[in-house]
Amino acid sequence: MLEYENALKCITSGKCLTVYLEGDIDHHNARTVRSRIDTKIYIQRPEELILDLSRVNFMDSSGLGLILGRYTKAVELGILFKVANPSPQIRKILDLAGTERLIKIENIPLREQRMY
Amino acid sequence: MKSTVVNEVRLAFPSVSANEAFARSAAASFCAQLNPTFDELSDIKCAVSEAVTNAIVHGYRDALGEVQLSMKITDDRVFRAEIKDKGCGISDVEEAMRPLFTTDPENERSGMGFTIIENFMDSLRVVSAPGKGTRVIITKKLSMLPRVKG
Ligand SMILES: Nc1ncnc2c1ncn2[C@@H]1O[C@H](COP(=O)(O)OP(=O)(O)OP(=O)(O)O)[C@@H](O)[C@H]1O
Ligand SMILES: [Mg+2]
């Protein structure tokens, strides 16, 4: 089911919520994106949360903070957390912070992605 | 042999967060004349974004101030940028540059900005003192790959 929750693009499939982040994730917009995601997960209480990064053009350490912060929130709420489809550039940032020790990072082939 | 400056630009803007995207786009546009690879351009954009964001969120915290971004390219294909603020400054630069060190964990900062800059650029120098503001100087030498003209 496709829905726009405060301009947040997400798809719910069973108990799994996939959020598609878009554009630039920097300090300027991280706070807005953060509160949109948190509102969504508090209302919906999914069992699994996937942050899909395939549409993110640019991300810096503020995006890293956003991802790690959502991971912490998910752990608190007992939600399984994954990151999907980071670009090679974003992957470098995630690896520098040792993110893969905490968070499952998946590359979902395009043909298996649910499109909207 | 000493390199000569081919081009330079100086920008000054207020410490509002909308200028983070402006600063990194300006850096990318300025570098375009060196015909950088996609990866080099991404690295430079990210490094400039980190330093400018630091000036805005740490240097000037709740105050408003001026951020300066000066960029230079030399004939040896080296890109150099200096990001300067007249904000609060850093008391222990070495500690600030350590991975995961942050003075602002409440706002979901991860303390990885300087570490990212160090990894994405060839050099990083931080000149700072409490009350004296901060200067961040970064350089990156761009590769000279043979490119197919489209
Ligand atoms: N321009 C500056 N003025 C004052 N303090 C600064 C400045 N730049 C960095 N700092 C200090 O250095 C610390 C480390 O900076 P760094 O960019 O590595 O991490 P961060 O900004 O705290 O977190 P992140 O960049 O991951 O969001 C900051 O927490 C801050 O205390
Ligand atoms: Mg930073």
PDB file of C-alpha atoms and ligand atoms in Angstrom:
ATOM      1  CA  MET A   1       0.000   0.000   0.000  1.00  0.00           C
ATOM      2  CA  LEU A   2       1.472   3.344  -1.048  1.00  0.00           C
ATOM      3  CA  GLU A   3       0.924   6.312   1.159  1.00  0.00           C
ATOM      4  CA  TYR A   4       2.322   9.734   1.803  1.00  0.00           C
ATOM      5  CA  GLU A   5       2.695  10.333   5.523  1.00  0.00           C
ATOM      6  CA  ASN A   6       3.725  13.981   5.835  1.00  0.00           C
ATOM      7  CA  ALA A   7       5.505  13.707   2.511  1.00  0.00           C
ATOM      8  CA  LEU A   8       7.362  10.626   3.680  1.00  0.00           C
ATOM      9  CA  LYS A   9       7.304   7.954   1.006  1.00  0.00           C
ATOM     10  CA  CYS A  10       6.686   4.541   2.474  1.00  0.00           C
ATOM     11  CA  ILE A  11       5.291   1.148   1.698  1.00  0.00           C
ATOM     12  CA  THR A  12       3.774  -1.213   4.240  1.00  0.00           C
ATOM     13  CA  SER A  13       3.830  -4.898   3.497  1.00  0.00           C
ATOM     14  CA  GLY A  14       2.379  -6.976   6.302  1.00  0.00           C
ATOM     15  CA  LYS A  15       4.216  -5.879   9.441  1.00  0.00           C
ATOM     16  CA  CYS A  16       7.162  -4.448   7.487  1.00  0.00           C
ATOM     17  CA  LEU A  17       7.466  -0.719   6.901  1.00  0.00           C
ATOM     18  CA  THR A  18       9.836   0.469   4.169  1.00  0.00           C
ATOM     19  CA  VAL A  19      10.684   4.179   4.165  1.00  0.00           C
ATOM     20  CA  TYR A  20      12.195   5.603   0.970  1.00  0.00           C
ATOM     21  CA  LEU A  21      14.515   8.475   1.787  1.00  0.00           C
ATOM     22  CA  GLU A  22      15.060  10.926  -1.047  1.00  0.00           C
ATOM     23  CA  GLY A  23      17.298  13.736  -2.217  1.00  0.00           C
ATOM     24  CA  ASP A  24      19.882  15.206   0.142  1.00  0.00           C
ATOM     25  CA  ILE A  25      20.098  14.087   3.771  1.00  0.00           C
ATOM     26  CA  ASP A  26      22.090  16.768   5.572  1.00  0.00           C
ATOM     27  CA  HIS A  27      21.846  18.776   8.799  1.00  0.00           C
ATOM     28  CA  HIS A  28      19.398  21.168   7.131  1.00  0.00           C
ATOM     29  CA  ASN A  29      16.691  18.551   6.619  1.00  0.00           C
ATOM     30  CA  ALA A  30      17.645  15.644   8.904  1.00  0.00           C
ATOM     31  CA  ARG A  31      15.480  16.892  11.758  1.00  0.00           C
ATOM     32  CA  THR A  32      12.310  17.014   9.637  1.00  0.00           C
ATOM     33  CA  VAL A  33      12.950  13.576   8.156  1.00  0.00           C
ATOM     34  CA  ARG A  34      13.683  12.229  11.632  1.00  0.00           C
ATOM     35  CA  SER A  35      10.408  13.409  13.136  1.00  0.00           C
ATOM     36  CA  ARG A  36       8.419  12.151  10.148  1.00  0.00           C
ATOM     37  CA  ILE A  37       9.908   8.682  10.472  1.00  0.00           C
ATOM     38  CA  ASP A  38       9.440   8.624  14.250  1.00  0.00           C
ATOM     39  CA  THR A  39       5.813   9.748  13.994  1.00  0.00           C
ATOM     40  CA  LYS A  40       5.198   7.030  11.443  1.00  0.00           C
ATOM     41  CA  ILE A  41       6.747   4.241  13.523  1.00  0.00           C
ATOM     42  CA  TYR A  42       4.993   5.349  16.741  1.00  0.00           C
ATOM     43  CA  ILE A  43       1.619   5.295  14.984  1.00  0.00           C
ATOM     44  CA  GLN A  44       2.155   2.155  12.978  1.00  0.00           C
ATOM     45  CA  ARG A  45       4.357   0.051  15.283  1.00  0.00           C
ATOM     46  CA  PRO A  46       5.775  -2.185  12.552  1.00  0.00           C
ATOM     47  CA  GLU A  47       7.743  -5.331  13.393  1.00  0.00           C
ATOM     48  CA  GLU A  48      10.364  -4.447  10.807  1.00  0.00           C
ATOM     49  CA  LEU A  49      11.653  -1.080   9.566  1.00  0.00           C
ATOM     50  CA  ILE A  50      13.677  -0.753   6.366  1.00  0.00           C
ATOM     51  CA  LEU A  51      15.288   2.551   5.415  1.00  0.00           C
ATOM     52  CA  ASP A  52      15.745   2.434   1.658  1.00  0.00           C
ATOM     53  CA  LEU A  53      18.509   4.797   0.495  1.00  0.00           C
ATOM     54  CA  SER A  54      18.386   4.116  -3.237  1.00  0.00           C
ATOM     55  CA  ARG A  55      16.916   7.567  -3.947  1.00  0.00           C
ATOM     56  CA  VAL A  56      19.337   9.529  -1.739  1.00  0.00           C
ATOM     57  CA  ASN A  57      21.604  11.745  -3.867  1.00  0.00           C
ATOM     58  CA  PHE A  58      23.752  13.054  -1.067  1.00  0.00           C
ATOM     59  CA  MET A  59      24.339  12.162   2.554  1.00  0.00           C
ATOM     60  CA  ASP A  60      26.909  13.278   5.130  1.00  0.00           C
ATOM     61  CA  SER A  61      27.437  12.606   8.845  1.00  0.00           C
ATOM     62  CA  SER A  62      24.025  14.118   9.622  1.00  0.00           C
ATOM     63  CA  GLY A  63      22.483  11.292   7.593  1.00  0.00           C
ATOM     64  CA  LEU A  64      24.657   8.829   9.463  1.00  0.00           C
ATOM     65  CA  GLY A  65      23.318  10.285  12.728  1.00  0.00           C
ATOM     66  CA  LEU A  66      19.787   9.934  11.407  1.00  0.00           C
ATOM     67  CA  ILE A  67      20.318   6.256  10.528  1.00  0.00           C
ATOM     68  CA  LEU A  68      22.033   5.401  13.834  1.00  0.00           C
ATOM     69  CA  GLY A  69      19.333   7.298  15.720  1.00  0.00           C
ATOM     70  CA  ARG A  70      16.548   5.326  13.993  1.00  0.00           C
ATOM     71  CA  TYR A  71      18.432   2.121  14.774  1.00  0.00           C
ATOM     72  CA  THR A  72      18.511   3.068  18.474  1.00  0.00           C
ATOM     73  CA  LYS A  73      14.800   3.912  18.391  1.00  0.00           C
ATOM     74  CA  ALA A  74      13.987   0.627  16.655  1.00  0.00           C
ATOM     75  CA  VAL A  75      15.934  -1.354  19.267  1.00  0.00           C
ATOM     76  CA  GLU A  76      14.048   0.473  22.058  1.00  0.00           C
ATOM     77  CA  LEU A  77      10.725  -0.420  20.464  1.00  0.00           C
ATOM     78  CA  GLY A  78      11.727  -3.994  19.603  1.00  0.00           C
ATOM     79  CA  ILE A  79      11.592  -3.338  15.868  1.00  0.00           C
ATOM     80  CA  LEU A  80      13.881  -5.181  13.466  1.00  0.00           C
ATOM     81  CA  PHE A  81      15.938  -2.573  11.576  1.00  0.00           C
ATOM     82  CA  LYS A  82      17.620  -2.694   8.186  1.00  0.00           C
ATOM     83  CA  VAL A  83      19.182  -0.289   5.724  1.00  0.00           C
ATOM     84  CA  ALA A  84      18.725  -1.006   2.032  1.00  0.00           C
ATOM     85  CA  ASN A  85      20.488   0.035  -1.160  1.00  0.00           C
ATOM     86  CA  PRO A  86      23.091   2.602  -0.082  1.00  0.00           C
ATOM     87  CA  SER A  87      25.128   4.075  -2.960  1.00  0.00           C
ATOM     88  CA  PRO A  88      28.859   3.261  -2.905  1.00  0.00           C
ATOM     89  CA  GLN A  89      29.505   6.766  -1.503  1.00  0.00           C
ATOM     90  CA  ILE A  90      27.001   6.291   1.339  1.00  0.00           C
ATOM     91  CA  ARG A  91      28.368   2.803   1.931  1.00  0.00           C
ATOM     92  CA  LYS A  92      31.830   4.332   2.532  1.00  0.00           C
ATOM     93  CA  ILE A  93      30.347   6.548   5.262  1.00  0.00           C
ATOM     94  CA  LEU A  94      28.455   3.660   6.864  1.00  0.00           C
ATOM     95  CA  ASP A  95      31.612   1.516   6.830  1.00  0.00           C
ATOM     96  CA  LEU A  96      33.777   4.275   8.336  1.00  0.00           C
ATOM     97  CA  ALA A  97      31.449   4.358  11.336  1.00  0.00           C
ATOM     98  CA  GLY A  98      31.483   0.559  11.632  1.00  0.00           C
ATOM     99  CA  THR A  99      27.726   0.531  11.058  1.00  0.00           C
ATOM    100  CA  GLU A 100      27.615  -3.036   9.738  1.00  0.00           C
ATOM    101  CA  ARG A 101      28.490  -4.358  13.205  1.00  0.00           C
ATOM    102  CA  LEU A 102      25.084  -3.104  14.389  1.00  0.00           C
ATOM    103  CA  ILE A 103      22.874  -2.798  11.356  1.00  0.00           C
ATOM    104  CA  LYS A 104      22.022  -5.179   8.549  1.00  0.00           C
ATOM    105  CA  ILE A 105      22.718  -3.518   5.199  1.00  0.00           C
ATOM    106  CA  GLU A 106      20.978  -5.093   2.221  1.00  0.00           C
ATOM    107  CA  ASN A 107      21.225  -4.550  -1.473  1.00  0.00           C
ATOM    108  CA  ILE A 108      17.835  -5.476  -2.834  1.00  0.00           C
ATOM    109  CA  PRO A 109      17.975  -6.039  -6.591  1.00  0.00           C
ATOM    110  CA  LEU A 110      15.855  -3.543  -8.482  1.00  0.00           C
ATOM    111  CA  ARG A 111      13.549  -6.187  -9.976  1.00  0.00           C
ATOM    112  CA  GLU A 112      12.587  -7.377  -6.491  1.00  0.00           C
ATOM    113  CA  GLN A 113      11.790  -3.907  -5.213  1.00  0.00           C
ATOM    114  CA  ARG A 114       8.176  -2.962  -4.892  1.00  0.00           C
ATOM    115  CA  MET A 115       7.667  -0.028  -7.185  1.00  0.00           C
ATOM    116  CA  TYR A 116       5.211   2.745  -6.908  1.00  0.00           C
TER     117      TYR A 116
ATOM    118  CA  MET B   1      58.426  22.659  -8.095  1.00  0.00           C
ATOM    119  CA  LYS B   2      55.966  25.188  -6.795  1.00  0.00           C
ATOM    120  CA  SER B   3      52.460  25.050  -8.171  1.00  0.00           C
ATOM    121  CA  THR B   4      50.655  28.094  -9.479  1.00  0.00           C
ATOM    122  CA  VAL B   5      47.087  29.068  -8.756  1.00  0.00           C
ATOM    123  CA  VAL B   6      44.817  28.573 -11.742  1.00  0.00           C
ATOM    124  CA  ASN B   7      41.589  29.832 -10.236  1.00  0.00           C
ATOM    125  CA  GLU B   8      40.197  30.891  -6.889  1.00  0.00           C
ATOM    126  CA  VAL B   9      36.915  31.957  -5.351  1.00  0.00           C
ATOM    127  CA  ARG B  10      35.838  33.354  -1.997  1.00  0.00           C
ATOM    128  CA  LEU B  11      32.336  33.068  -0.621  1.00  0.00           C
ATOM    129  CA  ALA B  12      30.845  34.433   2.573  1.00  0.00           C
ATOM    130  CA  PHE B  13      27.394  33.591   3.869  1.00  0.00           C
ATOM    131  CA  PRO B  14      25.411  33.650   7.129  1.00  0.00           C
ATOM    132  CA  SER B  15      25.377  30.511   9.269  1.00  0.00           C
ATOM    133  CA  VAL B  16      21.921  29.314   8.264  1.00  0.00           C
ATOM    134  CA  SER B  17      21.512  25.651   7.473  1.00  0.00           C
ATOM    135  CA  ALA B  18      20.102  26.258   3.971  1.00  0.00           C
ATOM    136  CA  ASN B  19      23.641  27.331   3.020  1.00  0.00           C
ATOM    137  CA  GLU B  20      25.033  23.828   3.614  1.00  0.00           C
ATOM    138  CA  ALA B  21      23.613  22.647   0.290  1.00  0.00           C
ATOM    139  CA  PHE B  22      24.665  25.913  -1.367  1.00  0.00           C
ATOM    140  CA  ALA B  23      28.279  25.537  -0.156  1.00  0.00           C
ATOM    141  CA  ARG B  24      28.745  21.959  -1.333  1.00  0.00           C
ATOM    142  CA  SER B  25      27.087  22.702  -4.689  1.00  0.00           C
ATOM    143  CA  ALA B  26      29.378  25.712  -5.104  1.00  0.00           C
ATOM    144  CA  ALA B  27      32.391  23.492  -4.380  1.00  0.00           C
ATOM    145  CA  ALA B  28      31.206  20.960  -6.956  1.00  0.00           C
ATOM    146  CA  SER B  29      30.668  23.682  -9.567  1.00  0.00           C
ATOM    147  CA  PHE B  30      34.060  25.213  -8.879  1.00  0.00           C
ATOM    148  CA  CYS B  31      35.776  21.805  -9.242  1.00  0.00           C
ATOM    149  CA  ALA B  32      34.002  21.006 -12.500  1.00  0.00           C
ATOM    150  CA  GLN B  33      36.716  22.802 -14.504  1.00  0.00           C
ATOM    151  CA  LEU B  34      39.148  20.065 -13.393  1.00  0.00           C
ATOM    152  CA  ASN B  35      36.904  17.407 -14.892  1.00  0.00           C
ATOM    153  CA  PRO B  36      36.838  15.307 -11.700  1.00  0.00           C
ATOM    154  CA  THR B  37      35.506  11.756 -11.487  1.00  0.00           C
ATOM    155  CA  PHE B  38      32.099  11.191  -9.941  1.00  0.00           C
ATOM    156  CA  ASP B  39      33.733   9.737  -6.811  1.00  0.00           C
ATOM    157  CA  GLU B  40      36.144  12.666  -6.429  1.00  0.00           C
ATOM    158  CA  LEU B  41      33.286  15.115  -6.728  1.00  0.00           C
ATOM    159  CA  SER B  42      31.199  13.208  -4.166  1.00  0.00           C
ATOM    160  CA  ASP B  43      34.122  13.153  -1.725  1.00  0.00           C
ATOM    161  CA  ILE B  44      34.717  16.900  -2.063  1.00  0.00           C
ATOM    162  CA  LYS B  45      31.021  17.751  -1.683  1.00  0.00           C
ATOM    163  CA  CYS B  46      30.805  15.665   1.458  1.00  0.00           C
ATOM    164  CA  ALA B  47      33.987  17.113   3.014  1.00  0.00           C
ATOM    165  CA  VAL B  48      32.879  20.709   2.362  1.00  0.00           C
ATOM    166  CA  SER B  49      29.419  19.911   3.711  1.00  0.00           C
ATOM    167  CA  GLU B  50      30.936  18.491   6.920  1.00  0.00           C
ATOM    168  CA  ALA B  51      33.135  21.524   7.591  1.00  0.00           C
ATOM    169  CA  VAL B  52      30.421  24.078   6.764  1.00  0.00           C
ATOM    170  CA  THR B  53      27.880  22.204   8.904  1.00  0.00           C
ATOM    171  CA  ASN B  54      30.361  22.165  11.796  1.00  0.00           C
ATOM    172  CA  ALA B  55      30.811  25.940  11.517  1.00  0.00           C
ATOM    173  CA  ILE B  56      27.041  26.385  11.608  1.00  0.00           C
ATOM    174  CA  VAL B  57      26.096  23.879  14.337  1.00  0.00           C
ATOM    175  CA  HIS B  58      29.164  24.075  16.594  1.00  0.00           C
ATOM    176  CA  GLY B  59      31.011  27.291  15.757  1.00  0.00           C
ATOM    177  CA  TYR B  60      27.969  29.511  15.961  1.00  0.00           C
ATOM    178  CA  ARG B  61      25.677  27.174  17.962  1.00  0.00           C
ATOM    179  CA  ASP B  62      22.616  29.377  18.681  1.00  0.00           C
ATOM    180  CA  ALA B  63      24.150  32.578  17.365  1.00  0.00           C
ATOM    181  CA  LEU B  64      24.277  33.765  13.773  1.00  0.00           C
ATOM    182  CA  GLY B  65      27.640  34.525  12.225  1.00  0.00           C
ATOM    183  CA  GLU B  66      29.526  34.566   8.962  1.00  0.00           C
ATOM    184  CA  VAL B  67      31.000  31.464   7.377  1.00  0.00           C
ATOM    185  CA  GLN B  68      33.709  31.894   4.752  1.00  0.00           C
ATOM    186  CA  LEU B  69      34.513  29.338   2.090  1.00  0.00           C
ATOM    187  CA  SER B  70      37.643  30.006   0.034  1.00  0.00           C
ATOM    188  CA  MET B  71      38.590  27.604  -2.729  1.00  0.00           C
ATOM    189  CA  LYS B  72      41.595  27.351  -4.983  1.00  0.00           C
ATOM    190  CA  ILE B  73      42.853  25.083  -7.704  1.00  0.00           C
ATOM    191  CA  THR B  74      46.469  24.890  -8.793  1.00  0.00           C
ATOM    192  CA  ASP B  75      48.062  23.723 -12.045  1.00  0.00           C
ATOM    193  CA  ASP B  76      48.992  20.392 -10.417  1.00  0.00           C
ATOM    194  CA  ARG B  77      45.239  19.594 -10.167  1.00  0.00           C
ATOM    195  CA  VAL B  78      45.059  20.149  -6.417  1.00  0.00           C
ATOM    196  CA  PHE B  79      41.788  21.433  -4.993  1.00  0.00           C
ATOM    197  CA  ARG B  80      42.148  23.364  -1.751  1.00  0.00           C
ATOM    198  CA  ALA B  81      39.365  24.739   0.410  1.00  0.00           C
ATOM    199  CA  GLU B  82      39.381  26.717   3.608  1.00  0.00           C
ATOM    200  CA  ILE B  83      36.238  26.889   5.747  1.00  0.00           C
ATOM    201  CA  LYS B  84      36.420  29.594   8.357  1.00  0.00           C
ATOM    202  CA  ASP B  85      34.168  30.769  11.171  1.00  0.00           C
ATOM    203  CA  LYS B  86      34.571  33.314  13.935  1.00  0.00           C
ATOM    204  CA  GLY B  87      32.623  31.188  16.389  1.00  0.00           C
ATOM    205  CA  CYS B  88      33.382  29.555  19.743  1.00  0.00           C
ATOM    206  CA  GLY B  89      36.487  27.677  18.624  1.00  0.00           C
ATOM    207  CA  ILE B  90      37.787  24.295  19.820  1.00  0.00           C
ATOM    208  CA  SER B  91      39.802  23.873  23.041  1.00  0.00           C
ATOM    209  CA  ASP B  92      41.294  20.462  22.217  1.00  0.00           C
ATOM    210  CA  VAL B  93      41.576  19.975  18.454  1.00  0.00           C
ATOM    211  CA  GLU B  94      43.167  16.543  18.696  1.00  0.00           C
ATOM    212  CA  GLU B  95      40.289  15.263  20.822  1.00  0.00           C
ATOM    213  CA  ALA B  96      37.705  16.863  18.513  1.00  0.00           C
ATOM    214  CA  MET B  97      39.188  15.019  15.532  1.00  0.00           C
ATOM    215  CA  ARG B  98      38.922  11.600  17.161  1.00  0.00           C
ATOM    216  CA  PRO B  99      36.348   9.245  15.599  1.00  0.00           C
ATOM    217  CA  LEU B 100      33.009   9.309  17.467  1.00  0.00           C
ATOM    218  CA  PHE B 101      33.951  12.359  19.562  1.00  0.00           C
ATOM    219  CA  THR B 102      31.099  14.840  19.712  1.00  0.00           C
ATOM    220  CA  THR B 103      30.038  17.600  22.081  1.00  0.00           C
ATOM    221  CA  ASP B 104      26.486  17.366  20.755  1.00  0.00           C
ATOM    222  CA  PRO B 105      25.134  13.804  21.125  1.00  0.00           C
ATOM    223  CA  GLU B 106      21.594  15.032  21.971  1.00  0.00           C
ATOM    224  CA  ASN B 107      21.031  16.107  18.393  1.00  0.00           C
ATOM    225  CA  GLU B 108      22.000  12.693  17.042  1.00  0.00           C
ATOM    226  CA  ARG B 109      25.477  13.794  16.015  1.00  0.00           C
ATOM    227  CA  SER B 110      27.745  10.806  15.578  1.00  0.00           C
ATOM    228  CA  GLY B 111      31.126  12.524  15.896  1.00  0.00           C
ATOM    229  CA  MET B 112      32.222  11.273  12.482  1.00  0.00           C
ATOM    230  CA  GLY B 113      32.518  14.550  10.549  1.00  0.00           C
ATOM    231  CA  PHE B 114      36.283  15.032  10.858  1.00  0.00           C
ATOM    232  CA  THR B 115      36.884  11.309  10.322  1.00  0.00           C
ATOM    233  CA  ILE B 116      34.892  11.437   7.074  1.00  0.00           C
ATOM    234  CA  ILE B 117      36.842  14.508   5.904  1.00  0.00           C
ATOM    235  CA  GLU B 118      40.159  12.801   6.694  1.00  0.00           C
ATOM    236  CA  ASN B 119      39.164   9.742   4.709  1.00  0.00           C
ATOM    237  CA  PHE B 120      37.708  11.542   1.714  1.00  0.00           C
ATOM    238  CA  MET B 121      40.440  14.175   1.292  1.00  0.00           C
ATOM    239  CA  ASP B 122      44.252  13.967   1.016  1.00  0.00           C
ATOM    240  CA  SER B 123      44.843  16.377   3.867  1.00  0.00           C
ATOM    241  CA  LEU B 124      42.946  18.020   6.714  1.00  0.00           C
ATOM    242  CA  ARG B 125      44.270  20.766   8.967  1.00  0.00           C
ATOM    243  CA  VAL B 126      42.279  22.340  11.782  1.00  0.00           C
ATOM    244  CA  VAL B 127      43.410  25.618  13.309  1.00  0.00           C
ATOM    245  CA  SER B 128      41.324  26.668  16.277  1.00  0.00           C
ATOM    246  CA  ALA B 129      41.345  28.097  19.773  1.00  0.00           C
ATOM    247  CA  PRO B 130      38.558  28.910  22.249  1.00  0.00           C
ATOM    248  CA  GLY B 131      36.958  32.252  21.360  1.00  0.00           C
ATOM    249  CA  LYS B 132      39.142  32.578  18.271  1.00  0.00           C
ATOM    250  CA  GLY B 133      37.021  30.739  15.724  1.00  0.00           C
ATOM    251  CA  THR B 134      38.004  27.803  13.556  1.00  0.00           C
ATOM    252  CA  ARG B 135      39.753  27.330  10.224  1.00  0.00           C
ATOM    253  CA  VAL B 136      39.526  24.001   8.437  1.00  0.00           C
ATOM    254  CA  ILE B 137      41.864  23.515   5.475  1.00  0.00           C
ATOM    255  CA  ILE B 138      41.359  20.569   3.168  1.00  0.00           C
ATOM    256  CA  THR B 139      43.084  19.486  -0.026  1.00  0.00           C
ATOM    257  CA  LYS B 140      42.607  16.809  -2.628  1.00  0.00           C
ATOM    258  CA  LYS B 141      44.654  16.071  -5.717  1.00  0.00           C
ATOM    259  CA  LEU B 142      42.457  15.035  -8.583  1.00  0.00           C
ATOM    260  CA  SER B 143      43.419  12.133 -10.804  1.00  0.00           C
ATOM    261  CA  MET B 144      44.400  12.544 -14.432  1.00  0.00           C
ATOM    262  CA  LEU B 145      42.472   9.784 -16.104  1.00  0.00           C
ATOM    263  CA  PRO B 146      42.222   9.712 -19.851  1.00  0.00           C
ATOM    264  CA  ARG B 147      38.606  10.542 -20.569  1.00  0.00           C
ATOM    265  CA  VAL B 148      36.498   9.804 -23.556  1.00  0.00           C
ATOM    266  CA  LYS B 149      34.903  12.975 -24.837  1.00  0.00           C
ATOM    267  CA  GLY B 150      31.173  12.463 -25.339  1.00  0.00           C
TER     268      GLY B 150
HETATM  269  N1  LIG C   1      33.778  24.941  13.517  1.00  0.00           N
HETATM  270  C1  LIG C   1      33.750  24.430  14.768  1.00  0.00           C
HETATM  271  N2  LIG C   1      33.629  25.243  15.842  1.00  0.00           N
HETATM  272  C2  LIG C   1      33.588  24.736  17.102  1.00  0.00           C
HETATM  273  N3  LIG C   1      33.675  23.423  17.395  1.00  0.00           N
HETATM  274  C3  LIG C   1      33.799  22.563  16.369  1.00  0.00           C
HETATM  275  C4  LIG C   1      33.851  23.011  15.007  1.00  0.00           C
HETATM  276  N4  LIG C   1      34.000  21.924  14.214  1.00  0.00           N
HETATM  277  C5  LIG C   1      34.027  20.860  15.029  1.00  0.00           C
HETATM  278  N5  LIG C   1      33.915  21.220  16.340  1.00  0.00           N
HETATM  279  C6  LIG C   1      33.965  20.309  17.505  1.00  0.00           C
HETATM  280  O1  LIG C   1      34.526  19.074  17.105  1.00  0.00           O
HETATM  281  C7  LIG C   1      33.632  17.997  17.385  1.00  0.00           C
HETATM  282  C8  LIG C   1      33.783  16.916  16.360  1.00  0.00           C
HETATM  283  O2  LIG C   1      33.334  17.358  15.077  1.00  0.00           O
HETATM  284  P1  LIG C   1      32.829  16.251  14.035  1.00  0.00           P
HETATM  285  O3  LIG C   1      32.349  16.925  12.816  1.00  0.00           O
HETATM  286  O4  LIG C   1      33.875  15.208  13.880  1.00  0.00           O
HETATM  287  O5  LIG C   1      31.610  15.562  14.813  1.00  0.00           O
HETATM  288  P2  LIG C   1      30.175  16.198  15.121  1.00  0.00           P
HETATM  289  O6  LIG C   1      29.950  17.407  14.293  1.00  0.00           O
HETATM  290  O7  LIG C   1      30.047  16.355  16.597  1.00  0.00           O
HETATM  291  O8  LIG C   1      29.204  15.035  14.640  1.00  0.00           O
HETATM  292  P3  LIG C   1      28.830  14.700  13.118  1.00  0.00           P
HETATM  293  O9  LIG C   1      29.743  15.487  12.230  1.00  0.00           O
HETATM  294  O10 LIG C   1      29.064  13.228  12.997  1.00  0.00           O
HETATM  295  O11 LIG C   1      27.417  15.069  12.946  1.00  0.00           O
HETATM  296  C9  LIG C   1      32.273  18.634  17.487  1.00  0.00           C
HETATM  297  O12 LIG C   1      31.379  17.894  18.279  1.00  0.00           O
HETATM  298  C10 LIG C   1      32.591  20.007  18.081  1.00  0.00           C
HETATM  299  O13 LIG C   1      32.735  19.920  19.491  1.00  0.00           O
HETATM  300 MG    MG C   2      30.295  17.457  12.253  1.00  0.00          MG
END
